PDB file of C-alpha atoms and ligand atoms in Angstrom:
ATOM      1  CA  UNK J 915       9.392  43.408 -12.565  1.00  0.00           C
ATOM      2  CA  UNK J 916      12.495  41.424 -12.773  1.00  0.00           C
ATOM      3  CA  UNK J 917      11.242  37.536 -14.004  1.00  0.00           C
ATOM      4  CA  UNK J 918      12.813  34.714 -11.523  1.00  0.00           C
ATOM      5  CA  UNK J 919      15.479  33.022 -11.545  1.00  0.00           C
ATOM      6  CA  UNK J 920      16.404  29.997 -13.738  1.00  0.00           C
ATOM      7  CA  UNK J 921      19.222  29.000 -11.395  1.00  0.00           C
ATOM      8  CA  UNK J 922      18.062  26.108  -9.682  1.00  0.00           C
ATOM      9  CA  UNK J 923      19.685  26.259  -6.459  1.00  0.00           C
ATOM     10  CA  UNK J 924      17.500  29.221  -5.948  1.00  0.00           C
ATOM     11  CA  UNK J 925      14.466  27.122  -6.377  1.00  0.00           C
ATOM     12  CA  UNK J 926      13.623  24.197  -4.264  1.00  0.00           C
ATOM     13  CA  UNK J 927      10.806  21.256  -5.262  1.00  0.00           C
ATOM     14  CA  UNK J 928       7.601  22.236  -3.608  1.00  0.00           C
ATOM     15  CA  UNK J 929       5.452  19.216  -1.751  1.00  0.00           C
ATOM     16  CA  UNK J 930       3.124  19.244  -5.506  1.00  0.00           C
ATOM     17  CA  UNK J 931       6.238  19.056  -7.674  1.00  0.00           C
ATOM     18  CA  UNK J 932       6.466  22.565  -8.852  1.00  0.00           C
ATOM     19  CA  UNK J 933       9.590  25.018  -8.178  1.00  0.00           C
ATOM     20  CA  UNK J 934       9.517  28.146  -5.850  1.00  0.00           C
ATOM     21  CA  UNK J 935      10.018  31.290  -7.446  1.00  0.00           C
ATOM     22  CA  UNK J 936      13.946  32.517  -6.712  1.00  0.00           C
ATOM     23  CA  UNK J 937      15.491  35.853  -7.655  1.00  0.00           C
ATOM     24  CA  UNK J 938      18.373  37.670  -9.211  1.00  0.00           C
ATOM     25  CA  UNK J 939      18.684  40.649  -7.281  1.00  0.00           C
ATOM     26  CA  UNK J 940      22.348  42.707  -8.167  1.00  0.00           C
ATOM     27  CA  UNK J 941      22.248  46.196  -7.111  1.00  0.00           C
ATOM     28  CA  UNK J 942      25.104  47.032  -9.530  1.00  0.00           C
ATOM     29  CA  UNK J 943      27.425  45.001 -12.005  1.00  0.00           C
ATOM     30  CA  UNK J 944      30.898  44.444 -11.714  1.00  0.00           C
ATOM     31  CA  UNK J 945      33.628  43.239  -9.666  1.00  0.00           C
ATOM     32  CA  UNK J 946      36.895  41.857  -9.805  1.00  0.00           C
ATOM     33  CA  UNK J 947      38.978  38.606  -9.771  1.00  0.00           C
ATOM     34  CA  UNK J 948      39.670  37.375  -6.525  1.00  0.00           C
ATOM     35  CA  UNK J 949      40.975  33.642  -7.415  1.00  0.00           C
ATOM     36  CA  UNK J 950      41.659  31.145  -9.944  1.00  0.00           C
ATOM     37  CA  UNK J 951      37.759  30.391 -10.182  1.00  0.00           C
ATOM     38  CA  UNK J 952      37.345  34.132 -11.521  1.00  0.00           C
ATOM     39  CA  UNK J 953      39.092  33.121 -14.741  1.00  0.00           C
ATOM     40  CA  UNK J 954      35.728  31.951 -16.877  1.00  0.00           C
ATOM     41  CA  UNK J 955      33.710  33.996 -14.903  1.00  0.00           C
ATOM     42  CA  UNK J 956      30.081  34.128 -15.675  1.00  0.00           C
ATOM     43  CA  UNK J 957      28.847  37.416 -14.965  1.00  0.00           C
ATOM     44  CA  UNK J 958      32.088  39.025 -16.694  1.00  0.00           C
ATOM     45  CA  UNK J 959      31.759  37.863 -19.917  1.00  0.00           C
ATOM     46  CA  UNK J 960      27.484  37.960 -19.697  1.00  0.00           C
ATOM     47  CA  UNK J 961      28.332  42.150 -19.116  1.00  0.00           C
ATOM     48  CA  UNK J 962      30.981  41.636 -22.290  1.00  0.00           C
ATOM     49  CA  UNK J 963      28.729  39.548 -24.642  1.00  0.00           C
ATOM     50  CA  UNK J 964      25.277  41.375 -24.276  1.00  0.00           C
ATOM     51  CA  UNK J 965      26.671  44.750 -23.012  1.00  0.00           C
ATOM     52  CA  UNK J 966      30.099  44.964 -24.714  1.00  0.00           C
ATOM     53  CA  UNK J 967      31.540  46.337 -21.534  1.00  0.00           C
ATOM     54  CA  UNK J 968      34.615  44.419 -20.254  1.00  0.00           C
ATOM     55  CA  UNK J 969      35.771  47.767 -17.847  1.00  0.00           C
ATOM     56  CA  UNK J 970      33.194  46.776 -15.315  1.00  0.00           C
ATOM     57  CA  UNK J 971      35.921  44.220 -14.039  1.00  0.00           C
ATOM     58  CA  UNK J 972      38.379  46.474 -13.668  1.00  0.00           C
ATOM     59  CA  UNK J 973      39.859  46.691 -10.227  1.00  0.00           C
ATOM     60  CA  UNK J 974      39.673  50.708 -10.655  1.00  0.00           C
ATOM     61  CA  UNK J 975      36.447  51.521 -12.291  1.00  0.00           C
ATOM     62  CA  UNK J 976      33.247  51.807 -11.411  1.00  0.00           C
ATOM     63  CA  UNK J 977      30.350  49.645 -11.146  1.00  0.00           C
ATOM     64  CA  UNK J 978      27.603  50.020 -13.218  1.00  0.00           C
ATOM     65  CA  UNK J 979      23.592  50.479 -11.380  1.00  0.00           C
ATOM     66  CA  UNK J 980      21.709  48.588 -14.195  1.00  0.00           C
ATOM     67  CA  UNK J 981      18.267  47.986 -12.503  1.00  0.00           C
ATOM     68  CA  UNK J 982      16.746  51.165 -11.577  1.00  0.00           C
ATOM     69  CA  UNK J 983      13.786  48.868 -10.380  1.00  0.00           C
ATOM     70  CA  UNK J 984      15.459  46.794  -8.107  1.00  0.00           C
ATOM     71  CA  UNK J 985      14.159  48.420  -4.658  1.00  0.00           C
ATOM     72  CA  UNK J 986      10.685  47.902  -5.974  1.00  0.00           C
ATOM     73  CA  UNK J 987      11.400  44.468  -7.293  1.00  0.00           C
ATOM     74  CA  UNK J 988      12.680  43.130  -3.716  1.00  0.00           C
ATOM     75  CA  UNK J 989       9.569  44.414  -2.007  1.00  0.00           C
ATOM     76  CA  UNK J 990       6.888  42.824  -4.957  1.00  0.00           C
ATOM     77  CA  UNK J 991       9.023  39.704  -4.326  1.00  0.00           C
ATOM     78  CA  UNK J 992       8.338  40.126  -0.407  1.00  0.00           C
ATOM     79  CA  UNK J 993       5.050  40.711  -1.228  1.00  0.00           C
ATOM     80  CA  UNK J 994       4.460  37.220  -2.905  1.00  0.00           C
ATOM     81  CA  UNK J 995       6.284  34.993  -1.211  1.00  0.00           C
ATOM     82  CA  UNK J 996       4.096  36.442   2.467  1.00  0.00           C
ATOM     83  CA  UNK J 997       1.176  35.313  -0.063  1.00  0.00           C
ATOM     84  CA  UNK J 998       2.530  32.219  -0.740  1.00  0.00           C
ATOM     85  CA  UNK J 999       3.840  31.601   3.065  1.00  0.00           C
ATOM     86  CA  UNK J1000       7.190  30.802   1.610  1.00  0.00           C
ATOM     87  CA  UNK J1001      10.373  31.556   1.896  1.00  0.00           C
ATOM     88  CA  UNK J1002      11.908  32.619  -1.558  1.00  0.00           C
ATOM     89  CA  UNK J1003      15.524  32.596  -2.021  1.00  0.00           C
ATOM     90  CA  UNK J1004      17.423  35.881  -3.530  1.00  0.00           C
ATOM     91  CA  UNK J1005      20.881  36.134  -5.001  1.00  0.00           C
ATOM     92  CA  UNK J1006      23.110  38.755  -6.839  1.00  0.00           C
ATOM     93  CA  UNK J1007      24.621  37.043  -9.261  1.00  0.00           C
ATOM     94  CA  UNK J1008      26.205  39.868 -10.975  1.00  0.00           C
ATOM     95  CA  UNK J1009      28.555  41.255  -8.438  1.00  0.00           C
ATOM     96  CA  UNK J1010      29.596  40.584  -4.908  1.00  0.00           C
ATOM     97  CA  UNK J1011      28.431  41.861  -2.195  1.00  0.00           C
ATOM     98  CA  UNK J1012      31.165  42.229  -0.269  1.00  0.00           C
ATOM     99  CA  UNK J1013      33.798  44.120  -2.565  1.00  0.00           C
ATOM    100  CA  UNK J1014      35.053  47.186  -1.257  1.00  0.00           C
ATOM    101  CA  UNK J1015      32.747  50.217  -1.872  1.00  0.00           C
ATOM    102  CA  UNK J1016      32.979  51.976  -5.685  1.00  0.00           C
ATOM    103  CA  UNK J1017      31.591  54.807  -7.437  1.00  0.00           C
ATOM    104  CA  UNK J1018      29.171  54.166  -9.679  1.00  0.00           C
ATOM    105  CA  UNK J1019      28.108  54.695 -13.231  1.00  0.00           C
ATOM    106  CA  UNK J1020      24.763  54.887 -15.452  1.00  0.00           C
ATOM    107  CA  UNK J1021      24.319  53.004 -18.815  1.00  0.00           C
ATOM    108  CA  UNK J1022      25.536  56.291 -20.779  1.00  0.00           C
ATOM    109  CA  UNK J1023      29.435  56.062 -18.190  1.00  0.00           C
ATOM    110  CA  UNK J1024      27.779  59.140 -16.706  1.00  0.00           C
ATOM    111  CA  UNK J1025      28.920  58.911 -12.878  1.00  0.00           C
ATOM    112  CA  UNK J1026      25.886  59.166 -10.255  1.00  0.00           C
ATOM    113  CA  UNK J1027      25.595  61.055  -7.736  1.00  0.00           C
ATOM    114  CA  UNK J1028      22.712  60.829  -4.981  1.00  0.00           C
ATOM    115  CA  UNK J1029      21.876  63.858  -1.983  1.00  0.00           C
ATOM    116  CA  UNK J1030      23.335  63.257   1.649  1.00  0.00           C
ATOM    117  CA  UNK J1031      21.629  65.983   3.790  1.00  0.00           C
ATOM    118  CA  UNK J1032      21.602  68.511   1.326  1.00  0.00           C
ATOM    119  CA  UNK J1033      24.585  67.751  -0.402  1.00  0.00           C
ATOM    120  CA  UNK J1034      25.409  65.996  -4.345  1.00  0.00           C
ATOM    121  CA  UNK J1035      27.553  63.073  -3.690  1.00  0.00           C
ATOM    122  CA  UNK J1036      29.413  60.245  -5.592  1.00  0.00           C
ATOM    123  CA  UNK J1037      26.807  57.310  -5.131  1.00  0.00           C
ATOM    124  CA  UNK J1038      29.237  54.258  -3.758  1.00  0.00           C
ATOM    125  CA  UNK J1039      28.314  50.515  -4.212  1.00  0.00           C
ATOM    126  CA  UNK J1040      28.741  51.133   0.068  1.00  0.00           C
ATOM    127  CA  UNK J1041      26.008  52.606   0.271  1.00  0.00           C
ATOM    128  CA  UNK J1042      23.632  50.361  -1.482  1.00  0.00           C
ATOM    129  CA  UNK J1043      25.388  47.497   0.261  1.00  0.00           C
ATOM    130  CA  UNK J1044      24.204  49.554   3.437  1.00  0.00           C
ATOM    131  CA  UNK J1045      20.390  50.320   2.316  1.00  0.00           C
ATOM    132  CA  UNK J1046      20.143  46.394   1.198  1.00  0.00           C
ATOM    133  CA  UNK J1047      21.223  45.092   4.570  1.00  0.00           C
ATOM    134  CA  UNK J1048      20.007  47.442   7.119  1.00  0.00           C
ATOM    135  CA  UNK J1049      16.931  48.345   5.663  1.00  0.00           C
ATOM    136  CA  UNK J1050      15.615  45.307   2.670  1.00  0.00           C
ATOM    137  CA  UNK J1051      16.730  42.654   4.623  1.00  0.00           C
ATOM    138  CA  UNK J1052      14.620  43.388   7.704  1.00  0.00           C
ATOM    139  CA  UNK J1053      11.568  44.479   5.636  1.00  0.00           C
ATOM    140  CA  UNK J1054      11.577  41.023   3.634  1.00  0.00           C
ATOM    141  CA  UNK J1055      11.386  38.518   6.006  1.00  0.00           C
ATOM    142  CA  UNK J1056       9.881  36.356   3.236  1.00  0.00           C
ATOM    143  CA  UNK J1057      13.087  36.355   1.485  1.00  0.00           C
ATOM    144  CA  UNK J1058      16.330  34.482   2.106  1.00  0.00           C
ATOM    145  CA  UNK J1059      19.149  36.397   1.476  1.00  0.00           C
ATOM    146  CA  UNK J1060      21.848  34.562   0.184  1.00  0.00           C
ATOM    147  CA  UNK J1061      25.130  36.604   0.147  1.00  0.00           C
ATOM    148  CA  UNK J1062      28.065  34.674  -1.683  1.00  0.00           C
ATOM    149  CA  UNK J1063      31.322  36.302  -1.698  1.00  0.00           C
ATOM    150  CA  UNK J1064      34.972  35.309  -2.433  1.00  0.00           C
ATOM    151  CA  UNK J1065      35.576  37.793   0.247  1.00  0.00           C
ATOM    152  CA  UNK J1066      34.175  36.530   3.450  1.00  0.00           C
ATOM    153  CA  UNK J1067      37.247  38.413   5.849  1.00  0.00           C
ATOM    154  CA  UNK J1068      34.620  41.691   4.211  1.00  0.00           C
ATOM    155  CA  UNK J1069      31.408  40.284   5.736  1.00  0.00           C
ATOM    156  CA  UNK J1070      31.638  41.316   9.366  1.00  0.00           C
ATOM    157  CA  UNK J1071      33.354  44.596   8.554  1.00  0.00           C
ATOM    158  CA  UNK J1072      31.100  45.702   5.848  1.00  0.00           C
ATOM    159  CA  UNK J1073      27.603  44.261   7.559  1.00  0.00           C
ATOM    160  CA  UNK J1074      25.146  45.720  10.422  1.00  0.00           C
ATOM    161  CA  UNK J1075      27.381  45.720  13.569  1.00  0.00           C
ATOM    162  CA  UNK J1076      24.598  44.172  15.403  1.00  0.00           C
ATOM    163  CA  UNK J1077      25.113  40.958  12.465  1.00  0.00           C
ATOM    164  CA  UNK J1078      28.322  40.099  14.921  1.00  0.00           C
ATOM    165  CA  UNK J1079      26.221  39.065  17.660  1.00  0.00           C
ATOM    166  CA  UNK J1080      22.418  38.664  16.163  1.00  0.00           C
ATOM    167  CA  UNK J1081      22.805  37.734  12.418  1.00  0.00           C
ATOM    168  CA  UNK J1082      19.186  38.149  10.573  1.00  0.00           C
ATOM    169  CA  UNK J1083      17.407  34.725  10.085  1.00  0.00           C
ATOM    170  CA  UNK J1084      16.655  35.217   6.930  1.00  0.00           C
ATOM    171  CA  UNK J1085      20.481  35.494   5.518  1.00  0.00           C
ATOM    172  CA  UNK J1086      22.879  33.212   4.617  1.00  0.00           C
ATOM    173  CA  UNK J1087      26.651  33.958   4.145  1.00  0.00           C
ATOM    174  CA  UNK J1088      28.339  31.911   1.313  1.00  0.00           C
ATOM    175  CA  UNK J1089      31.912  31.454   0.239  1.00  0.00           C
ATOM    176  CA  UNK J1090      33.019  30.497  -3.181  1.00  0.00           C
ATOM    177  CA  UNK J1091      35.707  27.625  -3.787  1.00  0.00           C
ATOM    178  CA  UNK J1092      37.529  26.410  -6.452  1.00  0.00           C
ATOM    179  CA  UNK J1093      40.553  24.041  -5.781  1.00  0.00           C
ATOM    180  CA  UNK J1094      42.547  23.254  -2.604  1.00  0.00           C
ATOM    181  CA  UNK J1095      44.507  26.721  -2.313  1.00  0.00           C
ATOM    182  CA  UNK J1096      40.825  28.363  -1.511  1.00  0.00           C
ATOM    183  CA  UNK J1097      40.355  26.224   1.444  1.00  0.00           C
ATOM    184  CA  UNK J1098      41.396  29.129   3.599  1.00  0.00           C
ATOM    185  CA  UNK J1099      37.948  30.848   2.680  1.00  0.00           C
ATOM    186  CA  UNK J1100      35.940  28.478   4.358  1.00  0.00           C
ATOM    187  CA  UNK J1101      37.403  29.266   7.769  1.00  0.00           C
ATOM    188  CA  UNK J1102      37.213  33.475   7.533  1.00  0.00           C
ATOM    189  CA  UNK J1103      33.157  32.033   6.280  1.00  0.00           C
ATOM    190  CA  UNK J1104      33.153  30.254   9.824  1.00  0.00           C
ATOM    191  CA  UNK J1105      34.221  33.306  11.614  1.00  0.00           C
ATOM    192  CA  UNK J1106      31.050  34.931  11.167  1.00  0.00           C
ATOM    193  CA  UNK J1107      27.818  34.596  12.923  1.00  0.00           C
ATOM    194  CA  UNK J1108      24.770  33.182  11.765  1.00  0.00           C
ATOM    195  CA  UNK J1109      23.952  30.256   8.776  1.00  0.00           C
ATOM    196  CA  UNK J1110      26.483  29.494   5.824  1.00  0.00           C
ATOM    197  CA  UNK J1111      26.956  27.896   2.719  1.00  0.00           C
ATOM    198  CA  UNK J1112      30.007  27.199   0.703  1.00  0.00           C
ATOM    199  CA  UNK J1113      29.824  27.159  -3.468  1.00  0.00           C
ATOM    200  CA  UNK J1114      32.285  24.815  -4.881  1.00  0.00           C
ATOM    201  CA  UNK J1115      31.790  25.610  -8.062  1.00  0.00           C
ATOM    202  CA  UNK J1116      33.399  25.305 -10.726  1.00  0.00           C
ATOM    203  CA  UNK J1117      35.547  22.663  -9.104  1.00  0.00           C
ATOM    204  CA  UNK J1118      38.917  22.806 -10.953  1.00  0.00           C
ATOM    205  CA  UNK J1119      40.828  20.269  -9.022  1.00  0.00           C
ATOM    206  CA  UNK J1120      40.689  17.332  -7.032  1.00  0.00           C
ATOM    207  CA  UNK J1121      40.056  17.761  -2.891  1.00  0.00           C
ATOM    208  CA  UNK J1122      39.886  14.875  -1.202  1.00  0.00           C
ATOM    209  CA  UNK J1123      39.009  15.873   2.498  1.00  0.00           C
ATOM    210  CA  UNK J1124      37.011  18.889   3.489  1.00  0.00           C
ATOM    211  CA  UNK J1125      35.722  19.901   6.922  1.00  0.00           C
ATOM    212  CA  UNK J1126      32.181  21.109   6.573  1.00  0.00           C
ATOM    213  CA  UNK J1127      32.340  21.947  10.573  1.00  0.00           C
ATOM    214  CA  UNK J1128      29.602  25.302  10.957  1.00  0.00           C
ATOM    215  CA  UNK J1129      28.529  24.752   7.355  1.00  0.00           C
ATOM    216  CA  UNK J1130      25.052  24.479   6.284  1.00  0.00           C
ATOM    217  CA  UNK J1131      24.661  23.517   2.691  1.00  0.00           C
ATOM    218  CA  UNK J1132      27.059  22.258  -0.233  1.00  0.00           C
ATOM    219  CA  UNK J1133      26.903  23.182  -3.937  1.00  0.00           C
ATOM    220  CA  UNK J1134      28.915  21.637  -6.342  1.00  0.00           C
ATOM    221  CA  UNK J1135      29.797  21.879  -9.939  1.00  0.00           C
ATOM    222  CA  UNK J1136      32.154  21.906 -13.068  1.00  0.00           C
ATOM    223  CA  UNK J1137      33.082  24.933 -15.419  1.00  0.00           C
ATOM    224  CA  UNK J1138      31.036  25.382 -18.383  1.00  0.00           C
ATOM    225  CA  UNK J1139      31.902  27.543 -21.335  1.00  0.00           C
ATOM    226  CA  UNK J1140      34.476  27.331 -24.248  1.00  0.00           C
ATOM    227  CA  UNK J1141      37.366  27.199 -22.662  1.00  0.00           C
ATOM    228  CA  UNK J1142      36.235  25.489 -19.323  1.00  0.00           C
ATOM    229  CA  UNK J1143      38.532  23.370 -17.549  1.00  0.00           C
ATOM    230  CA  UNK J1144      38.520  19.910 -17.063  1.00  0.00           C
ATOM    231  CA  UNK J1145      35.610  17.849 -14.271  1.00  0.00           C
ATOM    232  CA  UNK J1146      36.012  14.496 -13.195  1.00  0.00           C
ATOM    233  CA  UNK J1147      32.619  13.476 -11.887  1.00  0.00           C
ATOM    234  CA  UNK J1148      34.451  11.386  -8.965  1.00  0.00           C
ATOM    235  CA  UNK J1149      35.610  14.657  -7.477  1.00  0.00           C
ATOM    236  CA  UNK J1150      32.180  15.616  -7.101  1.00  0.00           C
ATOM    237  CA  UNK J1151      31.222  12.061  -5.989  1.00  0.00           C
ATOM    238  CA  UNK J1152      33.974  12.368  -2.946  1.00  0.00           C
ATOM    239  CA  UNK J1153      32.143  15.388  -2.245  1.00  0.00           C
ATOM    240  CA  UNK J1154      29.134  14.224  -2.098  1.00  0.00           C
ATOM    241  CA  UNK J1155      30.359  10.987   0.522  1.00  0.00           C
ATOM    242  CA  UNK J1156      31.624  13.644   2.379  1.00  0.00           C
ATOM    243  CA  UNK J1157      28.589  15.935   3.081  1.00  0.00           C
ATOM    244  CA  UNK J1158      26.937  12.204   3.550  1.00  0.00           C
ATOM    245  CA  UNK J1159      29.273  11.415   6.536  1.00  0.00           C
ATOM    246  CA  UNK J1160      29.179  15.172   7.904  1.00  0.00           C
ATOM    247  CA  UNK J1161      25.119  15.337   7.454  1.00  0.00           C
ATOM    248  CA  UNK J1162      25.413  18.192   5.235  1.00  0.00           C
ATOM    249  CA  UNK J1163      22.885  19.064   2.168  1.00  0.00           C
ATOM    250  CA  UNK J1164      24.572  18.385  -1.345  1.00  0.00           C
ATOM    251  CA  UNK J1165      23.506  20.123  -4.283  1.00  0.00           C
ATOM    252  CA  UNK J1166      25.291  19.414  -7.460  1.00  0.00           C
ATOM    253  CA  UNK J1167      24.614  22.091 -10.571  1.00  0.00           C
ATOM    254  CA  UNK J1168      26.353  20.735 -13.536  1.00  0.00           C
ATOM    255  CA  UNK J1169      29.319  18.799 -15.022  1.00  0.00           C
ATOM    256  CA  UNK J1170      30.101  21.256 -17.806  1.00  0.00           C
ATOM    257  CA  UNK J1171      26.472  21.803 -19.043  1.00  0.00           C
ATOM    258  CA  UNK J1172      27.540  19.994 -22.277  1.00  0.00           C
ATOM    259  CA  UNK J1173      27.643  16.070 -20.609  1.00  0.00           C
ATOM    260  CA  UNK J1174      24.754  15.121 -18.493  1.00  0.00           C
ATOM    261  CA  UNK J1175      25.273  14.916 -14.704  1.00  0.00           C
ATOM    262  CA  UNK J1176      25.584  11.104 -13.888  1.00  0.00           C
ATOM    263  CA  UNK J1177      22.336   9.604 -12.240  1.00  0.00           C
ATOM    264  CA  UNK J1178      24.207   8.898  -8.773  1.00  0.00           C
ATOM    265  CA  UNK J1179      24.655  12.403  -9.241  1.00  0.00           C
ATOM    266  CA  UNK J1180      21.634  13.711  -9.587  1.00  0.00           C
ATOM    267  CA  UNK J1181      20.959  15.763  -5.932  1.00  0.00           C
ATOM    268  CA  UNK J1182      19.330  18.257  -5.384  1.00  0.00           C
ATOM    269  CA  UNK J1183      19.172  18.888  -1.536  1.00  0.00           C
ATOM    270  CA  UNK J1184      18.276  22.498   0.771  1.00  0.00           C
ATOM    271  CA  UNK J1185      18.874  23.244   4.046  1.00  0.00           C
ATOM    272  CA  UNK J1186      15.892  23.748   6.055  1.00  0.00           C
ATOM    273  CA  UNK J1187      14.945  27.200   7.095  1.00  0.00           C
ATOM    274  CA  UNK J1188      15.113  27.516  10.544  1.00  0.00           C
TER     275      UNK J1188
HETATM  276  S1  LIG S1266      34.158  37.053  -7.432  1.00  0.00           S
HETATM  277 FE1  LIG S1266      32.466  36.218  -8.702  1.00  0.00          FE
HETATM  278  S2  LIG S1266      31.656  37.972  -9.857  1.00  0.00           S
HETATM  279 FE2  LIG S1266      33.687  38.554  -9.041  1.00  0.00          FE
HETATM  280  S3  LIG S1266      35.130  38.080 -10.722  1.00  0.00           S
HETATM  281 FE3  LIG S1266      35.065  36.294  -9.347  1.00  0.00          FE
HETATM  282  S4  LIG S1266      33.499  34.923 -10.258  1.00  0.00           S
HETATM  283 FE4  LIG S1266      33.216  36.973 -11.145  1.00  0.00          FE
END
């Protein structure tokens, strides 16, 4: 089984002072740049550096299945957070959720195929989009389902069609920002139904107002990395005032992971689960 999650806005303080348990759950790697946040991305150069495998960010190619364990992982992580009478928070933080649907591929670039009725088939990142939300997600109701995507306009069209009028409680739709050309993401992320979060992170430019209107929770953070680009710890403070004055949660990650987060800084808030 898959070990948890280091990320710590997967894990919020317990009443005792320990951390829940929060997952990594990808169903494939790979993806593709969407905007100027994309250009030190994370999970692209973690596939280069330990897998030497820069294709899987090709707009063309396919996406690579990597955790043949991962059905069985979501249901062991059901299974102990029911125990625990928590609610533990899962993420894929290795693709998004909400691409288009691609073939696939297995460690040795053979492609997969699955059996529809009968049949050998190409097996599509669709279709294990499909078996994670209309099957895991109402099976774990333990688990909070945290679905970030540059690509929220994809949510309602690639989700349950009942999500448009009955969204699961235990999911929450996120949007990624970077700088004040993204704004436009937050309102397609208002359009759908149900809780949301917006990551702002990494923050490449100054934005002085933002309307957190239908927005549940706000994560913040610089770039990190060799060739990250520049933070200026009063953008994040402005943000911060801001989710004050709109009663929003604020959860800043990092500055650049290299200078510490200042002390006036140093929040780590969650929305409630409701
Ligand atoms: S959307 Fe996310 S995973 Fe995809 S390229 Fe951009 S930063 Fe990387």
């Amino acid at each position: 089984m898959a070990t948890e999650s280091t990320i710590e806005w997967l894990r919020p303080q317990r009443a005792d002072g320990s951390l829940m348990p929060g997952h990594t759950g990808n169903l494939w790697w790979g993806c593709e740049e969407v905007h100027a946040g994309c250009r030190e991305c994370y999970a692209r150069k973690w596939a280069n550096r330990h897998h030497k495998d820069k294709r899987l960010w090709d707009p063309e190619r396919a996406r690579r299945l990597v955790i043949k364990s991962i059905w069985d992982n979501l249901r062991s992580w059901q299974r102990a957070a029911q125990k625990a009478g928590e609610m533990h928070r899962v993420f894929g933080s290795m693709m998004d959720i909400y691409e288009k649907s691609m073939a696939t591929v297995d460690w040795l670039d053979k492609d997969v195929y699955h059996e529809v009725e009968g049949v050998s088939v190409p097996l599509t990142t669709g279709f294990l989009r499909d078996r994670y939300l209309q099957t895991v997600v109402p099976a774990t109701p333990n688990l909070w389902h945290l679905l970030l995507t540059k690509r929220p306009s994809n949510i309602l069209k690639f989700s349950p069609p009942e999500w448009r009028t009955a969204p699961p409680q235990n999911v929450m739709f996120g949007t990624s920002i970077s700088e004040p050309a993204n704004l436009r993401l937050l309102d397609l992320l208002r359009a759908v139904p149900g809780r949301r979060f917006v990551s702002l992170e990494p923050q490449i430019a100054y934005i002085p107002e933002l309307d957190l209107t239908g927005i549940d929770w706000l994560i913040v953070g610089g770039e990190s990395g060799g060739l990250r680009r520049p933070f200026n710890p009063d953008w994040a403070r402005r943000l911060r005032d801001i989710s004050r004055e709109q009663g929003v949660p604020f959860f800043m990650k990092q500055w650049d992971k290299v200078q510490p987060v200042p002390a006036d800084l140093l929040i780590h808030e969650f929305p409630a689960y409701a």
